[in-house]
Short mmCIF file of C-alpha atoms in Angstrom, two decimals:
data_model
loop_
_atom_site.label_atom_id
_atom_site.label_comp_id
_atom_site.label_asym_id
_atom_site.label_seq_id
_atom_site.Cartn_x
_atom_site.Cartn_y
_atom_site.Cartn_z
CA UNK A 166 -16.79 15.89 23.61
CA UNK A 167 -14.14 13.36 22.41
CA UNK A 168 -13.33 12.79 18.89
CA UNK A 169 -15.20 9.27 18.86
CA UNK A 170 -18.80 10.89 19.54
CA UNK A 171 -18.74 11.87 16.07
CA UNK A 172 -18.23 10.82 12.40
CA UNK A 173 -14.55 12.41 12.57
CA UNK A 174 -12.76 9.18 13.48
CA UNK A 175 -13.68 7.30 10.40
CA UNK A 176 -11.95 9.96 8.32
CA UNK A 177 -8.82 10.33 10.78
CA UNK A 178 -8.22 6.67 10.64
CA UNK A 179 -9.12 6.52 7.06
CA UNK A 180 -6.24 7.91 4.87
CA UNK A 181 -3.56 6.30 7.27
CA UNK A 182 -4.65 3.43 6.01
CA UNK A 183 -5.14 4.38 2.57
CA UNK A 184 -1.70 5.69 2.41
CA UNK A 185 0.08 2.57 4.03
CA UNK A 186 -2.32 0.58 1.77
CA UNK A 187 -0.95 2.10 -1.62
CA UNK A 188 2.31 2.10 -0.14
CA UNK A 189 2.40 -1.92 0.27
CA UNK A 190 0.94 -2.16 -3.25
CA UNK A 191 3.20 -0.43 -4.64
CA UNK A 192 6.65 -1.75 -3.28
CA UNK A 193 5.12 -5.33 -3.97
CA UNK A 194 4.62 -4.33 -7.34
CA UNK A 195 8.16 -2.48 -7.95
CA UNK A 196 9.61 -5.28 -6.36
CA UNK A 197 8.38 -7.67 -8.38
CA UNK A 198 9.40 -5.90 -11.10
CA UNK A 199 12.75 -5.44 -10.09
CA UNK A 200 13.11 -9.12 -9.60
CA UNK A 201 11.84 -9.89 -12.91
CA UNK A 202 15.41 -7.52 -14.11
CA UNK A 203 17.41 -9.15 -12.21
CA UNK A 204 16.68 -12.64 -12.84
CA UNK A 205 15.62 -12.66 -16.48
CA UNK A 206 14.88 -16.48 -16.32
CA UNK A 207 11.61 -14.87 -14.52
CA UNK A 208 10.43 -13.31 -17.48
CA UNK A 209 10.63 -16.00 -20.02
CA UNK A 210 7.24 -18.21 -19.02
#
């Protein structure tokens, strides 16, 4: 039997995703961050 004729696929392909997922959050956040730093006309809205 392969590895698609049961349920264990979803969970293999799963927290991949959930870990490049968080990853991308989380750089967009620091980024934005950091860019708020650096420029500080950013932060004054």
């Amino acid at each position: 039997k392969g590895i698609y004729y049961t349920d264990f696929w979803k969970w293999w392909l799963f927290y991949p995703w959930l870990f490049l997922m968080l990853m991308v959050v989380s750089l967009a956040f620091i980024s934005r961050d950091l860019e708020r730093i650096a420029d500080p006309r950013l932060g004054k809205k």
